[in-house]
Amino acid sequence: MSDKPEILLTANLLKSCQDALDKHFTVHRWYNAPDKKALLAEVAPRIRGIAASGGGFDAELYDALPNLEVISCFGVGYDGVKVDVCKSKNVRVSNTPDVLTDAMAEITLGLMIALARKIPQTDVYMREGRWGKEGDYPLQAELTGRLIGIVGLGRIGKEVARRAQAFKMRVYYHGRRPQQFEPYPYFADLTEMAKKVDWLVSIVPGGASTSRIINAEVLDALGPEGFFVNVGRGSSVDEAALLAALKSNTIAGAALDVFDNEPNADPEFFGLENVVLSPHQGSATEKTRWMMGDLVVRNLVAHFDGEPLISPVA
Ligand code: NAP
Ligand code: 8YV
């Protein structure tokens, strides 16, 4: 019998992470267990940790593991995890911040450029041979000299701001409070910032405090020459209002990496020309996903070595 701590793996995390977990722990794979009830009956009392995605896991597990000590989340967003329940049970929780910030900033600027310069559409325009038949593609927008309003000037938001400045954009931000050492003008009122800027870029966590903060009023304020980008969480947007704004050209366009219903996003988006769509791949690079997986493992190892968690949230 191994003396390695026994953990539950509730998401099909990437191979390098799973290989490292197998090295340090006895791993019971919940995510593909043929009989989850039988698995619980066999191992529940021995389970001391969970390796999970930030999207959370089956609610039954919160009460089914009497000796659970720690949950290590793959992802910086942990809005799918019941942190209050964990705190009440003295279960520690960690996530994977910072290691994905650069990848996120890259895809945010990439989505902005794709939207402004209609890269998906011009690619198809060429592949369909339309350039030779119909002539040059219509003129487009650009980032230089434009105003960007960042909703959520956190780790990722700050990196987006730095890169937006490199694109000669002027940066503003909105959050629950001004940040003393940030050089950008702060807007306490999201709608007022939307009125001011050309680009509204949302990188806020999920959860109750951000639910539907991007609504019809904000989109109307952004206006017919404004662009909206969401790389945070789909829950932060009133998706019906966004679809209406896109269809009526209340805003010029949107680039979205996150959606209300994933992976089955609303098909209403699919036929719209003024949208760039991305399947929640903000952190999905070889390097970044390896680093996220490594941090999942290092948090668990730290816990079972009696050390503080490397990136605790609770
Ligand atoms: P972070 O450093 O915690 O930043 C979050 C920012 O959101 C903070 O600046 C915070 O500012 C602001 N915020 C929080 N609640 C708010 C509210 N109710 N209204 C307005 N602003 C609010 O987190 P991060 O590392 O930048 O990551 C941000 C989020 O991006 C994650 O939580 C995750 O949901 C998402 N994400 C998505 C992907 C993807 O693949 N698309 C990848 C990574 C992360 P204040 O506290 O001052 O309000
Ligand atoms: C992950 C994310 O893909 O880190 C986050 O919050 O949204 C992405 O990096 C997602 O969490 C999958 O677990």
CSV table of C-alpha atoms and ligand atoms in Angstrom, one decimal:
chain,number,residue,atom,x,y,z
A,1,MET,CA,0.0,0.0,0.0
A,2,SER,CA,1.5,3.3,-1.0
A,3,ASP,CA,1.9,6.0,1.6
A,4,LYS,CA,1.4,8.7,-1.0
A,5,PRO,CA,-1.5,11.1,-0.2
A,6,GLU,CA,-4.6,10.1,-2.0
A,7,ILE,CA,-6.4,12.8,-4.2
A,8,LEU,CA,-9.3,13.0,-6.5
A,9,LEU,CA,-8.8,14.4,-10.0
A,10,THR,CA,-12.1,16.0,-11.1
A,11,ALA,CA,-11.1,17.4,-14.5
A,12,ASN,CA,-9.1,16.0,-17.4
A,13,LEU,CA,-6.1,18.2,-16.9
A,14,LEU,CA,-3.3,18.2,-19.4
A,15,LYS,CA,-1.0,15.1,-19.5
A,16,SER,CA,2.1,16.8,-18.0
A,17,CYS,CA,0.0,17.8,-15.0
A,18,GLN,CA,-1.5,14.4,-14.6
A,19,ASP,CA,1.9,12.7,-14.9
A,20,ALA,CA,3.3,14.9,-12.1
A,21,LEU,CA,0.2,14.3,-10.0
A,22,ASP,CA,0.8,10.5,-10.4
A,23,LYS,CA,4.4,10.9,-9.3
A,24,HIS,CA,3.5,12.6,-6.0
A,25,PHE,CA,0.1,11.2,-5.2
A,26,THR,CA,-2.3,8.3,-5.5
A,27,VAL,CA,-4.7,9.8,-8.0
A,28,HIS,CA,-8.3,8.6,-8.3
A,29,ARG,CA,-9.8,10.0,-11.6
A,30,TRP,CA,-13.3,11.1,-10.8
A,31,TYR,CA,-13.8,12.9,-14.2
A,32,ASN,CA,-13.9,9.6,-16.1
A,33,ALA,CA,-14.9,7.1,-13.5
A,34,PRO,CA,-17.4,4.6,-14.9
A,35,ASP,CA,-19.1,4.3,-11.5
A,36,LYS,CA,-18.7,7.5,-9.4
A,37,LYS,CA,-20.8,6.1,-6.6
A,38,ALA,CA,-18.7,3.0,-6.4
A,39,LEU,CA,-15.5,5.1,-6.5
A,40,LEU,CA,-16.7,7.2,-3.6
A,41,ALA,CA,-17.7,4.1,-1.6
A,42,GLU,CA,-14.2,2.7,-2.1
A,43,VAL,CA,-11.9,5.8,-1.5
A,44,ALA,CA,-13.9,8.7,0.0
A,45,PRO,CA,-12.4,8.4,3.6
A,46,ARG,CA,-8.9,8.3,2.1
A,47,ILE,CA,-9.2,11.4,-0.1
A,48,ARG,CA,-7.2,14.3,1.3
A,49,GLY,CA,-7.0,16.6,-1.8
A,50,ILE,CA,-8.7,17.5,-5.0
A,51,ALA,CA,-7.1,18.7,-8.3
A,52,ALA,CA,-9.8,20.5,-10.1
A,53,SER,CA,-10.5,23.1,-12.8
A,54,GLY,CA,-11.5,26.5,-11.7
A,55,GLY,CA,-14.9,25.8,-13.0
A,56,GLY,CA,-15.5,23.6,-10.0
A,57,PHE,CA,-16.8,20.0,-9.6
A,58,ASP,CA,-19.8,18.0,-8.6
A,59,ALA,CA,-21.4,19.6,-5.5
A,60,GLU,CA,-21.8,16.2,-3.8
A,61,LEU,CA,-18.1,16.0,-3.2
A,62,TYR,CA,-18.1,18.9,-0.7
A,63,ASP,CA,-19.9,16.6,1.8
A,64,ALA,CA,-18.7,13.3,0.6
A,65,LEU,CA,-15.0,13.5,1.5
A,66,PRO,CA,-14.7,13.7,5.3
A,67,ASN,CA,-10.9,14.0,5.3
A,68,LEU,CA,-10.5,16.6,2.5
A,69,GLU,CA,-7.8,19.1,3.3
A,70,VAL,CA,-7.0,21.0,0.1
A,71,ILE,CA,-8.4,21.9,-3.4
A,72,SER,CA,-5.9,22.9,-6.0
A,73,CYS,CA,-7.6,24.7,-9.0
A,74,PHE,CA,-6.2,24.8,-12.5
A,75,GLY,CA,-7.0,28.4,-13.5
A,76,VAL,CA,-6.9,31.8,-11.9
A,77,GLY,CA,-10.6,32.0,-11.9
A,78,TYR,CA,-12.2,29.9,-9.2
A,79,ASP,CA,-15.7,31.1,-9.4
A,80,GLY,CA,-16.9,27.5,-9.8
A,81,VAL,CA,-15.5,26.5,-6.4
A,82,LYS,CA,-17.6,27.0,-3.2
A,83,VAL,CA,-14.9,28.8,-1.3
A,84,ASP,CA,-17.2,29.7,1.6
A,85,VAL,CA,-18.1,26.0,2.1
A,86,CYS,CA,-14.4,25.2,1.9
A,87,LYS,CA,-13.6,27.8,4.6
A,88,SER,CA,-16.4,26.4,6.8
A,89,LYS,CA,-14.8,23.0,6.5
A,90,ASN,CA,-11.2,24.2,6.9
A,91,VAL,CA,-10.4,23.1,3.4
A,92,ARG,CA,-7.6,25.2,1.8
A,93,VAL,CA,-8.0,26.4,-1.8
A,94,SER,CA,-5.4,27.5,-4.4
A,95,ASN,CA,-5.5,28.7,-8.0
A,96,THR,CA,-3.0,29.5,-10.7
A,97,PRO,CA,-2.5,33.3,-11.0
A,98,ASP,CA,0.3,35.2,-12.8
A,99,VAL,CA,1.6,32.3,-14.9
A,100,LEU,CA,-1.1,32.9,-17.4
A,101,THR,CA,-1.1,36.7,-17.5
A,102,ASP,CA,1.1,37.2,-20.5
A,103,ALA,CA,-0.8,34.6,-22.6
A,104,MET,CA,-4.1,36.4,-21.6
A,105,ALA,CA,-2.7,39.8,-22.6
A,106,GLU,CA,-1.5,38.4,-25.9
A,107,ILE,CA,-4.9,37.0,-26.9
A,108,THR,CA,-6.7,40.1,-25.7
A,109,LEU,CA,-4.7,42.4,-28.0
A,110,GLY,CA,-4.9,39.7,-30.7
A,111,LEU,CA,-8.7,39.6,-30.5
A,112,MET,CA,-8.7,43.5,-30.6
A,113,ILE,CA,-6.6,43.5,-33.8
A,114,ALA,CA,-8.6,40.7,-35.3
A,115,LEU,CA,-11.8,42.6,-34.6
A,116,ALA,CA,-10.5,46.0,-35.8
A,117,ARG,CA,-9.0,44.7,-39.0
A,118,LYS,CA,-11.6,42.0,-39.6
A,119,ILE,CA,-8.9,39.3,-40.0
A,120,PRO,CA,-11.3,36.4,-39.9
A,121,GLN,CA,-13.4,38.0,-42.6
A,122,THR,CA,-10.5,39.0,-44.9
A,123,ASP,CA,-9.0,35.6,-44.6
A,124,VAL,CA,-12.3,34.1,-45.9
A,125,TYR,CA,-12.5,36.9,-48.5
A,126,MET,CA,-9.2,35.7,-50.0
A,127,ARG,CA,-9.9,32.0,-49.7
A,128,GLU,CA,-13.2,32.4,-51.6
A,129,GLY,CA,-11.3,34.2,-54.4
A,130,ARG,CA,-13.3,37.3,-53.9
A,131,TRP,CA,-10.3,39.7,-53.9
A,132,GLY,CA,-9.7,39.2,-57.6
A,133,LYS,CA,-13.5,39.4,-58.5
A,134,GLU,CA,-14.7,42.1,-56.1
A,135,GLY,CA,-11.5,44.2,-55.5
A,136,ASP,CA,-10.1,45.5,-52.3
A,137,TYR,CA,-11.8,44.8,-49.0
A,138,PRO,CA,-13.5,47.8,-47.3
A,139,LEU,CA,-11.5,50.1,-45.1
A,140,GLN,CA,-11.3,49.2,-41.3
A,141,ALA,CA,-10.6,50.5,-37.8
A,142,GLU,CA,-7.3,50.6,-36.0
A,143,LEU,CA,-6.1,50.8,-32.4
A,144,THR,CA,-3.5,53.7,-32.6
A,145,GLY,CA,-4.7,56.8,-30.8
A,146,ARG,CA,-7.9,55.2,-29.6
A,147,LEU,CA,-9.1,55.1,-26.0
A,148,ILE,CA,-9.4,51.8,-24.1
A,149,GLY,CA,-11.4,51.3,-21.0
A,150,ILE,CA,-10.3,48.3,-19.0
A,151,VAL,CA,-13.0,46.7,-16.7
A,152,GLY,CA,-10.9,45.0,-14.1
A,153,LEU,CA,-7.4,46.4,-13.8
A,154,GLY,CA,-6.0,43.3,-12.2
A,155,ARG,CA,-3.0,41.1,-13.0
A,156,ILE,CA,-4.2,40.6,-16.6
A,157,GLY,CA,-5.8,44.0,-16.9
A,158,LYS,CA,-2.5,45.7,-16.0
A,159,GLU,CA,-0.6,43.7,-18.6
A,160,VAL,CA,-3.3,44.5,-21.2
A,161,ALA,CA,-2.9,48.2,-20.3
A,162,ARG,CA,0.9,48.0,-20.8
A,163,ARG,CA,0.5,46.4,-24.2
A,164,ALA,CA,-2.3,48.8,-25.2
A,165,GLN,CA,0.1,51.7,-24.5
A,166,ALA,CA,2.6,50.0,-26.8
A,167,PHE,CA,-0.1,50.3,-29.5
A,168,LYS,CA,-0.3,54.0,-28.7
A,169,MET,CA,-3.7,53.7,-27.0
A,170,ARG,CA,-4.8,55.8,-24.1
A,171,VAL,CA,-5.8,53.7,-21.0
A,172,TYR,CA,-8.7,54.2,-18.6
A,173,TYR,CA,-10.0,51.7,-16.1
A,174,HIS,CA,-13.0,50.8,-13.9
A,175,GLY,CA,-13.1,48.7,-10.8
A,176,ARG,CA,-14.6,48.8,-7.3
A,177,ARG,CA,-12.0,51.2,-6.1
A,178,PRO,CA,-9.2,53.4,-7.5
A,179,GLN,CA,-5.7,51.9,-7.4
A,180,GLN,CA,-3.3,54.3,-5.8
A,181,PHE,CA,-0.2,53.6,-7.8
A,182,GLU,CA,-1.7,53.1,-11.3
A,183,PRO,CA,-1.1,56.0,-13.7
A,184,TYR,CA,-4.4,55.6,-15.6
A,185,PRO,CA,-7.5,57.7,-15.0
A,186,TYR,CA,-10.1,55.8,-13.0
A,187,PHE,CA,-13.8,55.7,-13.5
A,188,ALA,CA,-16.0,54.7,-10.6
A,189,ASP,CA,-19.0,54.5,-13.0
A,190,LEU,CA,-18.7,51.9,-15.7
A,191,THR,CA,-21.3,53.6,-17.9
A,192,GLU,CA,-19.4,56.9,-17.8
A,193,MET,CA,-16.2,55.1,-18.8
A,194,ALA,CA,-18.1,53.4,-21.7
A,195,LYS,CA,-19.2,56.8,-22.9
A,196,LYS,CA,-15.6,58.0,-23.0
A,197,VAL,CA,-13.8,55.1,-24.7
A,198,ASP,CA,-13.6,53.5,-28.1
A,199,TRP,CA,-12.7,50.0,-26.7
A,200,LEU,CA,-14.3,48.5,-23.6
A,201,VAL,CA,-12.3,45.4,-22.5
A,202,SER,CA,-13.6,43.3,-19.6
A,203,ILE,CA,-11.3,41.0,-17.6
A,204,VAL,CA,-13.2,40.6,-14.3
A,205,PRO,CA,-13.8,37.4,-12.3
A,206,GLY,CA,-17.1,35.5,-12.4
A,207,GLY,CA,-19.4,35.5,-9.4
A,208,ALA,CA,-22.2,37.6,-8.0
A,209,SER,CA,-20.3,41.0,-7.8
A,210,THR,CA,-19.7,41.0,-11.6
A,211,SER,CA,-22.8,39.3,-12.8
A,212,ARG,CA,-24.2,41.1,-15.9
A,213,ILE,CA,-22.2,44.3,-15.2
A,214,ILE,CA,-21.9,44.7,-18.9
A,215,ASN,CA,-25.5,45.5,-19.7
A,216,ALA,CA,-27.7,47.3,-22.3
A,217,GLU,CA,-27.0,50.7,-20.6
A,218,VAL,CA,-23.2,50.2,-20.8
A,219,LEU,CA,-23.3,49.0,-24.4
A,220,ASP,CA,-25.5,51.9,-25.4
A,221,ALA,CA,-23.0,54.2,-23.8
A,222,LEU,CA,-20.1,52.6,-25.7
A,223,GLY,CA,-21.9,53.5,-28.9
A,224,PRO,CA,-22.0,52.8,-32.6
A,225,GLU,CA,-18.2,53.3,-33.1
A,226,GLY,CA,-17.3,51.4,-29.9
A,227,PHE,CA,-15.9,47.8,-29.6
A,228,PHE,CA,-16.4,45.4,-26.7
A,229,VAL,CA,-14.0,42.7,-25.7
A,230,ASN,CA,-14.6,40.0,-23.0
A,231,VAL,CA,-11.8,37.7,-21.9
A,232,GLY,CA,-12.9,37.4,-18.3
A,233,ARG,CA,-16.1,35.5,-17.7
A,234,GLY,CA,-19.3,35.2,-19.7
A,235,SER,CA,-21.4,35.8,-16.6
A,236,SER,CA,-20.2,39.4,-16.5
A,237,VAL,CA,-22.2,40.2,-19.6
A,238,ASP,CA,-26.0,40.4,-20.3
A,239,GLU,CA,-25.6,38.2,-23.4
A,240,ALA,CA,-29.1,39.0,-24.7
A,241,ALA,CA,-28.3,42.7,-24.5
A,242,LEU,CA,-25.0,42.1,-26.2
A,243,LEU,CA,-26.6,40.2,-29.1
A,244,ALA,CA,-29.2,42.9,-29.5
A,245,ALA,CA,-26.5,45.6,-29.5
A,246,LEU,CA,-24.6,43.7,-32.2
A,247,LYS,CA,-27.6,43.0,-34.4
A,248,SER,CA,-28.8,46.7,-34.2
A,249,ASN,CA,-25.2,48.1,-34.6
A,250,THR,CA,-25.7,49.8,-31.2
A,251,ILE,CA,-22.0,49.0,-30.9
A,252,ALA,CA,-19.5,48.4,-33.8
A,253,GLY,CA,-18.5,44.9,-32.8
A,254,ALA,CA,-17.3,42.5,-30.1
A,255,ALA,CA,-14.5,40.0,-29.6
A,256,LEU,CA,-15.4,37.2,-27.1
A,257,ASP,CA,-13.3,34.4,-25.5
A,258,VAL,CA,-15.9,33.6,-22.8
A,259,PHE,CA,-19.6,33.0,-22.9
A,260,ASP,CA,-22.6,32.4,-20.7
A,261,ASN,CA,-23.0,28.8,-21.8
A,262,GLU,CA,-19.7,27.0,-22.5
A,263,PRO,CA,-18.9,25.1,-24.6
A,264,ASN,CA,-22.3,25.5,-26.2
A,265,ALA,CA,-22.3,29.2,-26.8
A,266,ASP,CA,-25.5,30.9,-28.1
A,267,PRO,CA,-25.6,30.1,-31.9
A,268,GLU,CA,-27.0,33.6,-32.4
A,269,PHE,CA,-23.4,34.8,-32.3
A,270,PHE,CA,-22.4,32.5,-35.2
A,271,GLY,CA,-24.0,34.4,-38.1
A,272,LEU,CA,-22.9,37.9,-37.0
A,273,GLU,CA,-20.2,39.6,-39.1
A,274,ASN,CA,-19.2,42.1,-36.4
A,275,VAL,CA,-18.1,39.5,-33.9
A,276,VAL,CA,-14.8,37.6,-33.4
A,277,LEU,CA,-15.3,34.3,-31.5
A,278,SER,CA,-12.8,32.4,-29.5
A,279,PRO,CA,-13.5,29.1,-27.5
A,280,HIS,CA,-12.2,30.1,-24.1
A,281,GLN,CA,-8.6,29.7,-25.1
A,282,GLY,CA,-7.1,32.7,-23.4
A,283,SER,CA,-4.5,30.6,-21.5
A,284,ALA,CA,-4.4,27.7,-24.0
A,285,THR,CA,-0.7,27.8,-25.0
A,286,GLU,CA,1.7,25.0,-24.5
A,287,LYS,CA,3.9,27.0,-22.2
A,288,THR,CA,1.2,28.6,-20.1
A,289,ARG,CA,-0.9,25.5,-19.6
A,290,TRP,CA,2.3,23.6,-18.5
A,291,MET,CA,3.0,26.3,-16.0
A,292,MET,CA,-0.6,26.2,-14.7
A,293,GLY,CA,-0.5,22.4,-14.3
A,294,ASP,CA,2.9,22.7,-12.6
A,295,LEU,CA,1.4,25.2,-10.1
A,296,VAL,CA,-1.5,22.9,-9.4
A,297,VAL,CA,0.9,20.2,-8.4
A,298,ARG,CA,3.3,22.5,-6.5
A,299,ASN,CA,0.4,23.8,-4.4
A,300,LEU,CA,-0.6,20.2,-3.4
A,301,VAL,CA,3.0,19.2,-2.7
A,302,ALA,CA,3.4,22.3,-0.5
A,303,HIS,CA,0.3,21.4,1.5
A,304,PHE,CA,1.2,17.9,2.1
A,305,ASP,CA,4.8,18.9,3.0
A,306,GLY,CA,3.2,21.1,5.7
A,307,GLU,CA,4.2,24.3,3.9
A,308,PRO,CA,2.0,27.3,3.1
A,309,LEU,CA,0.2,27.1,-0.3
A,310,ILE,CA,2.0,28.9,-3.1
A,311,SER,CA,-1.1,30.7,-4.4
A,312,PRO,CA,-3.9,30.4,-1.8
A,313,VAL,CA,-7.3,31.8,-2.3
A,314,ALA,CA,-8.6,30.3,1.0
B,1,NAP,P1,-7.3,39.7,-10.6
B,1,NAP,O1,-5.8,40.1,-10.5
B,1,NAP,O2,-8.0,39.3,-9.3
B,1,NAP,O3,-8.1,41.0,-11.2
B,1,NAP,C1,-9.5,41.0,-11.2
B,1,NAP,C2,-9.9,42.5,-11.4
B,1,NAP,O4,-11.3,42.6,-11.4
B,1,NAP,C3,-9.4,43.4,-10.2
B,1,NAP,O5,-8.8,44.5,-10.8
B,1,NAP,C4,-10.7,43.8,-9.5
B,1,NAP,O6,-10.5,45.2,-9.1
B,1,NAP,C5,-11.7,43.7,-10.6
B,1,NAP,N1,-13.0,43.4,-10.1
B,1,NAP,C6,-13.4,42.4,-9.3
B,1,NAP,N2,-14.7,42.4,-9.0
B,1,NAP,C7,-15.2,43.5,-9.7
B,1,NAP,C8,-16.4,44.1,-9.8
B,1,NAP,N3,-17.5,43.7,-9.1
B,1,NAP,N4,-16.6,45.2,-10.6
B,1,NAP,C9,-15.5,45.7,-11.2
B,1,NAP,N5,-14.3,45.2,-11.1
B,1,NAP,C10,-14.1,44.1,-10.4
B,1,NAP,O7,-7.5,38.6,-11.6
B,1,NAP,P2,-6.7,38.3,-13.0
B,1,NAP,O8,-5.6,37.4,-12.7
B,1,NAP,O9,-6.5,39.6,-13.7
B,1,NAP,O10,-7.9,37.4,-13.7
B,1,NAP,C11,-9.1,38.0,-13.9
B,1,NAP,C12,-10.2,37.1,-14.4
B,1,NAP,O11,-10.0,36.7,-15.8
B,1,NAP,C13,-10.2,35.7,-13.7
B,1,NAP,O12,-10.8,35.8,-12.5
B,1,NAP,C14,-10.9,34.8,-14.7
B,1,NAP,O13,-12.3,34.9,-14.5
B,1,NAP,C15,-10.6,35.5,-16.0
B,1,NAP,N6,-9.7,34.7,-16.8
B,1,NAP,C16,-10.1,34.2,-18.0
B,1,NAP,C17,-9.2,33.4,-18.8
B,1,NAP,C18,-9.6,32.9,-20.2
B,1,NAP,O14,-9.1,31.9,-20.6
B,1,NAP,N7,-10.5,33.6,-20.9
B,1,NAP,C19,-7.9,33.1,-18.3
B,1,NAP,C20,-7.5,33.6,-17.1
B,1,NAP,C21,-8.4,34.4,-16.3
B,1,NAP,P3,-11.2,45.7,-7.8
B,1,NAP,O15,-11.0,44.7,-6.7
B,1,NAP,O16,-10.6,47.1,-7.6
B,1,NAP,O17,-12.7,45.9,-8.2
B,2,8YV,C1,-8.8,28.1,-17.9
B,2,8YV,C2,-9.4,30.4,-17.1
B,2,8YV,O1,-8.9,27.6,-19.2
B,2,8YV,O2,-7.7,30.7,-15.6
B,2,8YV,C3,-8.9,30.9,-15.8
B,2,8YV,O3,-9.6,31.5,-15.0
B,2,8YV,O4,-10.6,30.8,-17.5
B,2,8YV,C4,-8.6,29.6,-18.0
B,2,8YV,O5,-7.2,29.9,-17.8
B,2,8YV,C5,-10.0,27.6,-17.2
B,2,8YV,O6,-10.0,28.0,-15.9
B,2,8YV,C6,-10.0,26.1,-17.3
B,2,8YV,O7,-9.8,25.5,-16.1
